[in-house]
Amino acid sequence: MAWLPSVRRQWQSTVFVIVKQAANGFIQPLNVSSSLLDSTRIGTCSPSLIFHPCKSYNETGVGLQAFLNRRTLTTGSESRRAQGDQSNLSSQNATVGETKDGAESKSVKEDGEVKCLAGLGPTKPGEKARIVVLGTGWAGCRVMKSLDTKLYDVVCISPRNHMVFTPLLASTCVGTLEFRSVAEPVSRIQPALSRSPNSYFLLAQCLDIDTDNHEIYCETVGENGSKANHKWKFKVAYDKLIIASGAEALTFGIHGVKDHAIFLREVHHAQEIRQKLLTNLMLSDIPGITEEGKKRLLHCVVVGGGPTGVEFSGELSDFIKRDVHERYYHVKDYIHVTLIEANEILSSFDVGLRQYAIRHLTKSGVQLVRGVVKDVQSQKIILNDGTEVPYGLLVWSTGVGPSPFISSLKLPKSPGGRIGVDDWLRVPSAEDIYAIGDCSGFLESTNRTVLPALAQVGLTESDIHSFTTLT
């Protein structure tokens, strides 16, 4: 945003996006030419995400490095693997064969309308222990980057095959950055995983965890994490499980939010926002449209005054001043931004910073409204005092909470519904399970406060794991 000196950007012939330090070394500096920026700002080109294609189940090679750099895992899991090996092989004999080199061949069987994979069975005595990581967010990717595949096999399971640099998502919505600039494939974060024969990336979501048998049950997903047309169900045995599946945007049960609002947590969300914004700009210039219609189409409403909502509002106001006034002259006086927050914006920050943000947002033309959204309809939102706010673009950014998957797990919960962990991020009631990042929170017995859902916290938690022994 132009009004934040710490992140002020002067785009000239070349833009250097330095994110290496912030991402602790696994996102490299990117060069973006100004000519490309100009074209993406007004939507004349549509850069697509450049990710490594997801390989098939038999060919997947995007595992990440094993969990410890210094010490081996405790031997308790080896005795369990030895005991469970024979029973597992006999129960899966019809579906899992043995190749000449001893590796499991992943045959497929039909289970009604749903195809099931035999899955990855328990590791055998003498084999490397298997670490399963759920999620490709900040915490999960930082952990996987730290793992040593010379000691362990790693299986990463996530509905997303890349990590998103979330602080820059708002910039992609208005074309300041390309979408590919904020996404890093997991195979680049740890290239060794694409070469390790027994490490995998599986494009799927976890459905349940069997803590007694050390197994997780999964189902494949479609594009952008949606349900796949042809679902494959499978299970994966683990020696150590790291849950880093993140959190989900909070809607507080308000009617219509999921149907009409756009969130800003994934790259496809940013793509949808930009497409909606540009479409509304073009539709508003069509002859015959009413004044009220123009005002509604070009009214951008942001609900939530946290860091994401404030950053996006600032980026949007900059876009209006720099691009809309120049390229959409006929409608430049109609477009405006409203930020709705129930309390103070940036409430978790220092008072001085809040006042600074309010002053500069107001100066940029952003209208600040204090209120609580009661209902969301297709073309307007209704506040608790009955005020109706028409909109053409609605972005919802009211914080995050536990996902349905996390809520469904029969694991201890911390205040707020996250997975409860001890001082070492272990789940006390489940052997060999750890939880890090936004999906976890300290149990009340630890006398620790719940940490904010920030990338810095996720990176710190994952660093704790990288240099300690899992017990």
Coordinates of C-alpha atoms in Angstrom, one line a residue:
M1 CA 0.0 0.0 0.0
A2 CA 1.3 3.4 -0.9
W3 CA 0.6 4.9 2.5
L4 CA 2.7 2.3 4.4
P5 CA 6.3 3.5 4.2
S6 CA 7.6 0.1 5.1
V7 CA 6.1 -1.5 2.1
R8 CA 6.0 1.4 -0.3
R9 CA 6.8 0.3 -3.9
Q10 CA 8.1 2.4 -6.6
W11 CA 7.5 0.4 -9.8
Q12 CA 10.0 1.5 -12.5
S13 CA 11.7 -0.6 -15.2
T14 CA 12.1 -3.6 -12.9
V15 CA 10.4 -4.6 -9.7
F16 CA 12.3 -6.7 -7.3
V17 CA 10.1 -8.6 -4.9
I18 CA 12.3 -9.6 -2.1
V19 CA 10.6 -12.2 -0.1
K20 CA 13.5 -14.5 0.7
Q21 CA 14.2 -13.3 4.1
A22 CA 10.6 -13.2 5.2
A23 CA 10.0 -16.7 4.0
N24 CA 13.2 -17.9 5.7
G25 CA 14.9 -18.8 2.5
F26 CA 12.6 -20.9 0.5
I27 CA 11.1 -18.3 -1.8
Q28 CA 13.7 -16.7 -4.1
P29 CA 13.7 -13.1 -5.3
L30 CA 11.6 -12.5 -8.4
N31 CA 12.1 -10.1 -11.3
V32 CA 8.9 -8.6 -12.8
S33 CA 9.1 -6.3 -15.8
S34 CA 7.1 -3.1 -15.7
S35 CA 5.6 -3.8 -19.1
L36 CA 4.1 -7.0 -17.8
L37 CA 2.9 -5.2 -14.7
D38 CA 1.1 -2.7 -16.9
S39 CA -0.7 -5.4 -18.8
T40 CA -1.7 -7.3 -15.8
R41 CA -3.0 -4.2 -14.0
I42 CA -5.6 -3.6 -16.6
G43 CA -6.3 -7.2 -17.3
T44 CA -5.0 -7.3 -20.9
C45 CA -3.0 -10.4 -20.1
S46 CA -4.0 -13.2 -17.7
P47 CA -0.9 -14.9 -16.3
S48 CA -1.8 -18.3 -15.1
L49 CA -0.2 -20.1 -12.2
I50 CA 2.8 -22.0 -13.2
F51 CA 2.9 -25.1 -11.0
H52 CA 4.5 -28.4 -11.4
P53 CA 1.7 -30.7 -12.5
C54 CA 0.5 -33.1 -9.9
K55 CA 1.7 -36.6 -10.8
S56 CA -0.4 -39.7 -10.6
Y57 CA -0.6 -41.7 -7.4
N58 CA 2.0 -44.2 -8.7
E59 CA 4.4 -41.5 -9.9
T60 CA 4.0 -38.8 -7.2
G61 CA 7.4 -37.7 -6.1
V62 CA 6.8 -34.5 -4.2
G63 CA 7.6 -35.6 -0.7
L64 CA 9.5 -33.3 1.6
Q65 CA 12.5 -33.8 3.8
A66 CA 12.3 -35.8 7.0
F67 CA 11.5 -34.2 10.3
L68 CA 14.8 -34.1 12.2
N69 CA 18.2 -32.9 11.2
R70 CA 20.2 -34.1 14.3
R71 CA 18.6 -37.2 15.9
T72 CA 16.7 -40.3 14.9
L73 CA 13.2 -41.0 16.0
T74 CA 12.5 -42.9 19.1
T75 CA 12.4 -46.7 18.6
G76 CA 8.9 -47.1 19.9
S77 CA 7.5 -46.9 16.5
E78 CA 9.8 -49.6 15.1
S79 CA 8.3 -52.2 17.4
R80 CA 4.9 -51.1 16.5
R81 CA 5.8 -51.3 12.8
A82 CA 7.2 -54.8 13.2
Q83 CA 4.1 -56.0 15.0
G84 CA 1.7 -54.4 12.5
D85 CA 3.5 -55.4 9.4
Q86 CA 2.3 -59.0 9.1
S87 CA -1.3 -58.2 9.9
N88 CA -1.4 -55.3 7.5
L89 CA 0.1 -57.3 4.7
S90 CA -2.3 -60.1 5.1
S91 CA -5.3 -57.8 5.3
Q92 CA -4.2 -56.0 2.1
N93 CA -2.9 -59.0 0.2
A94 CA -5.7 -58.7 -2.3
T95 CA -4.9 -55.2 -3.2
V96 CA -1.3 -54.6 -2.4
G97 CA 1.3 -56.6 -4.3
E98 CA 5.0 -56.8 -3.9
T99 CA 7.4 -55.7 -6.6
K100 CA 10.8 -57.2 -7.1
D101 CA 12.5 -54.5 -5.1
G102 CA 10.1 -55.0 -2.2
A103 CA 8.1 -51.8 -2.8
E104 CA 4.4 -51.8 -2.7
S105 CA 2.5 -51.7 -6.0
K106 CA -0.5 -49.5 -5.6
S107 CA -3.2 -51.4 -7.3
V108 CA -6.8 -50.1 -7.5
K109 CA -10.1 -51.7 -6.6
E110 CA -13.6 -50.6 -7.1
D111 CA -15.8 -49.9 -4.1
G112 CA -19.2 -49.2 -5.5
E113 CA -19.1 -45.8 -7.2
V114 CA -15.9 -44.7 -5.4
K115 CA -12.5 -46.0 -6.3
C116 CA -10.3 -46.9 -3.4
L117 CA -6.5 -47.1 -3.4
A118 CA -4.8 -49.7 -1.4
G119 CA -2.8 -47.0 0.3
L120 CA 0.6 -46.9 1.9
G121 CA 0.9 -49.6 4.6
P122 CA 3.1 -49.5 7.7
T123 CA 6.8 -49.3 7.2
K124 CA 8.8 -52.4 7.8
P125 CA 11.7 -53.1 10.1
G126 CA 14.9 -51.7 8.6
E127 CA 13.0 -49.1 6.4
K128 CA 13.1 -45.4 7.0
A129 CA 10.3 -44.1 9.3
R130 CA 7.5 -42.3 7.5
I131 CA 6.5 -38.7 8.5
V132 CA 3.1 -37.6 7.2
V133 CA 2.5 -33.8 7.0
L134 CA -1.0 -32.5 6.4
G135 CA -1.0 -29.1 4.8
T136 CA 1.1 -26.8 2.6
G137 CA 0.8 -23.6 4.5
W138 CA 3.5 -21.6 6.2
A139 CA 4.1 -24.0 9.1
G140 CA 3.8 -27.2 7.0
C141 CA 6.2 -26.1 4.3
R142 CA 8.7 -24.8 6.8
V143 CA 8.7 -28.1 8.5
M144 CA 9.0 -30.1 5.3
K145 CA 11.9 -27.9 4.1
S146 CA 13.8 -28.8 7.3
L147 CA 13.4 -32.6 7.0
D148 CA 16.2 -34.9 6.1
T149 CA 15.1 -37.5 3.6
K150 CA 18.3 -39.4 4.2
L151 CA 16.8 -40.4 7.5
Y152 CA 13.1 -40.4 6.8
D153 CA 10.4 -40.8 4.1
V154 CA 7.9 -38.0 3.9
V155 CA 4.3 -38.0 2.6
C156 CA 2.7 -34.6 2.2
I157 CA -1.1 -34.6 1.8
S158 CA -2.9 -31.4 0.9
P159 CA -5.6 -30.1 -1.5
R160 CA -3.1 -27.5 -2.6
N161 CA 0.2 -28.3 -4.4
H162 CA 1.8 -25.0 -3.6
M163 CA 2.4 -22.6 -0.8
V164 CA 0.9 -19.1 -1.0
F165 CA 2.8 -16.0 0.1
T166 CA -0.3 -14.5 1.7
P167 CA 1.0 -11.0 2.5
L168 CA 1.2 -10.2 -1.2
L169 CA -2.2 -11.7 -2.2
A170 CA -3.8 -8.2 -2.1
S171 CA -1.3 -6.9 -4.6
T172 CA -2.3 -9.6 -7.1
C173 CA -5.9 -8.6 -7.0
V174 CA -5.2 -5.2 -8.6
G175 CA -2.4 -6.4 -10.9
T176 CA 0.6 -5.0 -9.0
L177 CA 2.0 -8.5 -9.0
E178 CA 1.4 -11.6 -11.1
F179 CA -0.4 -14.5 -9.5
R180 CA 2.6 -16.8 -9.9
S181 CA 4.7 -14.3 -7.9
V182 CA 2.9 -15.3 -4.7
A183 CA 2.8 -19.1 -5.2
E184 CA 5.6 -21.5 -4.8
P185 CA 5.2 -25.2 -5.7
V186 CA 6.1 -27.6 -2.9
S187 CA 8.4 -29.4 -5.2
R188 CA 10.6 -26.3 -5.4
I189 CA 10.5 -25.8 -1.7
Q190 CA 12.2 -29.1 -1.3
P191 CA 13.5 -30.5 -4.6
A192 CA 14.8 -33.7 -3.0
L193 CA 11.2 -34.9 -2.4
S194 CA 10.6 -35.2 -6.2
R195 CA 13.5 -37.6 -6.3
S196 CA 13.1 -39.7 -3.2
P197 CA 11.4 -43.0 -4.2
N198 CA 9.3 -43.4 -1.1
S199 CA 8.3 -39.7 -0.5
Y200 CA 5.1 -38.4 -2.0
F201 CA 2.9 -35.4 -2.5
L202 CA -0.8 -36.5 -2.6
L203 CA -3.4 -34.1 -3.9
A204 CA -6.1 -35.0 -1.4
Q205 CA -7.8 -34.0 1.8
C206 CA -7.7 -36.0 5.1
L207 CA -11.0 -37.3 6.3
D208 CA -10.2 -38.9 9.5
I209 CA -7.3 -40.1 11.7
D210 CA -7.1 -43.6 13.3
T211 CA -4.8 -42.9 16.2
D212 CA -4.8 -46.5 17.4
N213 CA -3.6 -47.9 14.2
H214 CA -1.5 -44.9 13.1
E215 CA -3.4 -44.4 9.9
I216 CA -5.1 -41.5 8.1
Y217 CA -8.0 -41.8 5.7
C218 CA -8.0 -39.5 2.7
E219 CA -10.0 -38.6 -0.4
T220 CA -8.7 -36.9 -3.6
V221 CA -9.9 -33.4 -4.5
G222 CA -10.5 -31.5 -7.7
E223 CA -9.4 -28.1 -8.9
N224 CA -8.9 -25.5 -6.1
G225 CA -9.6 -28.1 -3.5
S226 CA -13.2 -28.7 -4.7
K227 CA -14.7 -32.2 -4.8
A228 CA -13.4 -34.4 -7.5
N229 CA -15.8 -35.9 -10.1
H230 CA -14.0 -39.3 -9.7
K231 CA -13.0 -39.6 -6.1
W232 CA -10.3 -41.9 -4.9
K233 CA -10.2 -43.0 -1.3
F234 CA -7.1 -44.4 0.3
K235 CA -5.3 -44.6 3.6
V236 CA -1.7 -43.9 4.6
A237 CA 0.1 -45.3 7.6
Y238 CA 2.4 -43.0 9.6
D239 CA 5.1 -43.2 12.1
K240 CA 4.9 -39.6 13.0
L241 CA 2.0 -37.3 12.0
I242 CA 2.3 -33.5 11.7
I243 CA -1.1 -31.7 11.4
A244 CA -0.6 -28.3 9.7
S245 CA -3.8 -28.0 7.8
G246 CA -4.4 -24.4 8.7
A247 CA -7.7 -22.7 9.5
E248 CA -10.8 -21.6 7.6
A249 CA -12.3 -18.1 7.1
L250 CA -14.9 -17.3 9.7
T251 CA -18.4 -16.5 8.6
F252 CA -20.1 -16.5 12.0
G253 CA -23.0 -18.4 10.5
I254 CA -24.2 -15.2 8.7
H255 CA -26.6 -16.1 5.9
G256 CA -25.3 -15.6 2.3
V257 CA -21.6 -15.1 3.1
K258 CA -20.4 -18.2 1.4
D259 CA -22.8 -17.7 -1.6
H260 CA -22.0 -14.1 -2.4
A261 CA -18.8 -12.9 -0.7
I262 CA -15.2 -13.6 -1.9
F263 CA -12.5 -14.6 0.6
L264 CA -8.9 -13.7 0.2
R265 CA -6.9 -16.7 1.3
E266 CA -5.9 -18.5 -1.9
V267 CA -4.6 -17.5 -5.3
H268 CA -7.9 -18.4 -7.0
H269 CA -9.6 -16.0 -4.6
A270 CA -7.4 -13.2 -5.9
Q271 CA -8.1 -14.2 -9.5
E272 CA -11.8 -14.1 -8.8
I273 CA -11.6 -10.7 -7.2
R274 CA -9.7 -9.2 -10.1
Q275 CA -12.0 -10.7 -12.7
K276 CA -15.0 -9.4 -10.8
L277 CA -13.5 -6.0 -10.4
L278 CA -12.6 -5.6 -14.1
T279 CA -15.9 -7.0 -15.3
N280 CA -17.8 -4.5 -13.1
L281 CA -15.7 -1.6 -14.5
M282 CA -16.6 -2.6 -18.1
L283 CA -20.3 -3.3 -17.4
S284 CA -20.7 0.1 -15.7
D285 CA -19.7 1.8 -19.0
I286 CA -22.5 0.2 -21.0
P287 CA -25.0 2.7 -22.5
G288 CA -28.4 2.7 -20.7
I289 CA -27.2 1.6 -17.3
T290 CA -28.8 3.7 -14.5
E291 CA -26.9 5.9 -12.1
E292 CA -27.9 3.6 -9.2
G293 CA -26.7 0.6 -11.2
K294 CA -23.3 2.3 -11.8
K295 CA -22.9 3.2 -8.2
R296 CA -23.8 -0.4 -7.1
L297 CA -21.5 -2.1 -9.6
L298 CA -18.5 0.1 -8.6
H299 CA -19.0 -0.1 -4.9
C300 CA -16.4 -2.3 -3.4
V301 CA -17.2 -3.4 0.1
V302 CA -14.6 -5.0 2.4
V303 CA -15.9 -6.7 5.6
G304 CA -13.2 -7.0 8.3
G305 CA -10.7 -4.5 9.6
G306 CA -7.8 -6.8 10.3
P307 CA -4.5 -6.7 8.4
T308 CA -5.8 -8.4 5.3
G309 CA -8.9 -6.2 5.0
V310 CA -6.9 -3.0 5.6
E311 CA -4.2 -4.0 3.2
F312 CA -6.7 -4.9 0.5
S313 CA -8.6 -1.7 1.0
G314 CA -5.4 0.3 0.6
E315 CA -4.4 -1.6 -2.5
L316 CA -7.8 -1.0 -4.0
S317 CA -7.8 2.7 -3.3
D318 CA -4.3 2.9 -5.0
F319 CA -5.6 1.0 -8.0
I320 CA -8.5 3.5 -8.3
K321 CA -6.3 6.5 -8.2
R322 CA -3.6 5.1 -10.5
D323 CA -5.5 3.0 -13.1
V324 CA -9.2 3.6 -13.0
H325 CA -8.9 7.4 -13.2
E326 CA -6.7 7.0 -16.3
R327 CA -8.3 4.1 -18.1
Y328 CA -11.9 4.3 -17.1
Y329 CA -12.5 8.0 -17.2
H330 CA -16.3 7.8 -17.7
V331 CA -16.9 6.0 -14.5
K332 CA -14.0 7.3 -12.3
D333 CA -16.3 9.3 -10.1
Y334 CA -18.5 6.4 -9.3
I335 CA -16.1 3.8 -7.9
H336 CA -15.4 3.8 -4.2
V337 CA -14.4 1.5 -1.3
T338 CA -16.1 0.9 2.0
L339 CA -14.5 -0.9 4.9
I340 CA -16.9 -2.3 7.5
E341 CA -15.6 -3.3 10.9
A342 CA -17.5 -4.1 14.1
N343 CA -14.9 -2.6 16.4
E344 CA -11.6 -0.7 15.7
I345 CA -9.6 -1.6 12.6
L346 CA -6.3 -3.3 13.4
S347 CA -7.6 -3.8 16.9
S348 CA -4.7 -6.1 17.9
F349 CA -2.1 -3.4 17.0
D350 CA -0.8 -0.4 18.7
V351 CA -3.0 2.7 19.0
G352 CA -0.6 4.8 17.1
L353 CA -0.6 2.4 14.2
R354 CA -4.4 2.2 14.2
Q355 CA -4.7 6.0 14.0
Y356 CA -2.1 6.1 11.3
A357 CA -4.0 3.6 9.2
I358 CA -7.3 5.4 9.8
R359 CA -5.8 8.7 8.7
H360 CA -4.3 7.4 5.5
L361 CA -7.2 5.2 4.5
T362 CA -9.6 8.2 4.9
K363 CA -7.2 10.3 2.9
S364 CA -7.2 7.7 0.2
G365 CA -11.0 7.8 -0.1
V366 CA -11.8 4.7 1.8
Q367 CA -15.1 5.1 3.8
L368 CA -14.9 3.5 7.2
V369 CA -18.1 2.1 8.6
R370 CA -18.6 0.6 12.1
G371 CA -21.2 -2.0 12.1
V372 CA -22.1 -5.7 12.2
V373 CA -23.3 -7.6 9.1
K374 CA -26.6 -9.3 9.7
D375 CA -27.4 -10.7 6.2
V376 CA -25.7 -10.9 2.8
Q377 CA -27.8 -10.9 -0.3
S378 CA -26.8 -11.0 -4.0
Q379 CA -26.5 -7.2 -4.5
K380 CA -26.6 -5.8 -1.0
I381 CA -25.7 -6.5 2.6
I382 CA -27.8 -5.6 5.6
L383 CA -26.2 -4.4 8.9
N384 CA -27.6 -5.0 12.4
D385 CA -29.1 -1.5 12.5
G386 CA -31.1 -2.2 9.3
T387 CA -28.8 -0.2 7.0
E388 CA -28.6 -1.6 3.5
V389 CA -25.3 -1.4 1.7
P390 CA -25.4 -2.2 -2.1
Y391 CA -22.3 -3.6 -3.6
G392 CA -20.7 -4.9 -6.8
L393 CA -17.8 -6.6 -5.1
L394 CA -17.8 -8.0 -1.6
V395 CA -14.6 -9.2 0.0
W396 CA -14.9 -11.0 3.3
S397 CA -11.9 -10.9 5.7
T398 CA -13.1 -11.4 9.3
G399 CA -10.4 -13.7 10.6
V400 CA -10.0 -17.5 10.7
G401 CA -11.2 -20.3 12.9
P402 CA -11.1 -24.1 13.0
S403 CA -12.0 -26.0 9.8
P404 CA -14.7 -28.6 9.8
F405 CA -11.9 -31.3 9.5
I406 CA -10.2 -30.0 12.7
S407 CA -13.5 -29.8 14.5
S408 CA -14.4 -33.4 13.5
L409 CA -11.2 -34.9 14.9
K410 CA -11.6 -36.7 18.3
L411 CA -8.6 -35.0 19.7
P412 CA -8.4 -32.6 22.7
K413 CA -9.3 -29.0 21.8
S414 CA -7.9 -25.7 23.0
P415 CA -10.0 -22.6 23.7
G416 CA -11.4 -21.6 20.4
G417 CA -11.7 -25.1 19.0
R418 CA -8.2 -25.7 17.7
I419 CA -6.3 -28.9 18.3
G420 CA -4.8 -28.7 21.8
V421 CA -1.1 -29.1 22.2
D422 CA 1.4 -29.1 25.0
D423 CA 4.6 -26.9 25.3
W424 CA 6.3 -29.1 22.7
L425 CA 3.3 -29.0 20.2
R426 CA 2.5 -32.6 20.9
V427 CA -1.1 -33.8 21.1
P428 CA -1.1 -35.3 24.6
S429 CA -3.8 -38.0 24.1
A430 CA -2.5 -39.2 20.8
E431 CA 0.9 -40.9 20.4
D432 CA 3.2 -39.6 17.6
I433 CA 0.9 -36.8 16.6
Y434 CA 1.9 -33.1 16.5
A435 CA -0.1 -30.0 15.5
I436 CA 1.4 -26.7 14.4
G437 CA 0.2 -23.5 12.8
D438 CA -3.3 -22.1 12.7
C439 CA -5.0 -25.4 13.4
S440 CA -3.4 -25.7 16.9
G441 CA -3.5 -23.9 20.2
F442 CA -2.1 -24.4 23.6
L443 CA -4.1 -26.4 26.1
E444 CA -5.3 -24.5 29.2
S445 CA -3.0 -26.7 31.3
T446 CA 0.0 -25.1 29.7
N447 CA -1.0 -21.6 31.0
R448 CA 0.0 -20.2 27.6
T449 CA -2.0 -17.7 25.6
V450 CA -3.3 -18.6 22.1
L451 CA -0.9 -17.3 19.5
P452 CA -2.2 -15.2 16.6
A453 CA -2.8 -16.8 13.2
L454 CA 0.3 -15.3 11.6
A455 CA 3.0 -16.7 9.2
Q456 CA 5.6 -15.7 11.8
V457 CA 4.1 -17.9 14.4
G458 CA 3.8 -20.9 12.0
L459 CA 7.5 -20.5 11.0
T460 CA 8.6 -20.3 14.6
E461 CA 6.6 -23.4 15.6
S462 CA 8.0 -25.4 12.7
D463 CA 11.6 -24.3 13.6
I464 CA 11.0 -25.7 17.1
H465 CA 10.3 -29.1 15.6
S466 CA 13.3 -29.0 13.3
F467 CA 15.8 -29.1 16.0
T468 CA 14.2 -31.2 18.7
T469 CA 13.6 -34.9 19.1
L470 CA 10.1 -36.3 18.6
T471 CA 9.2 -38.4 21.5

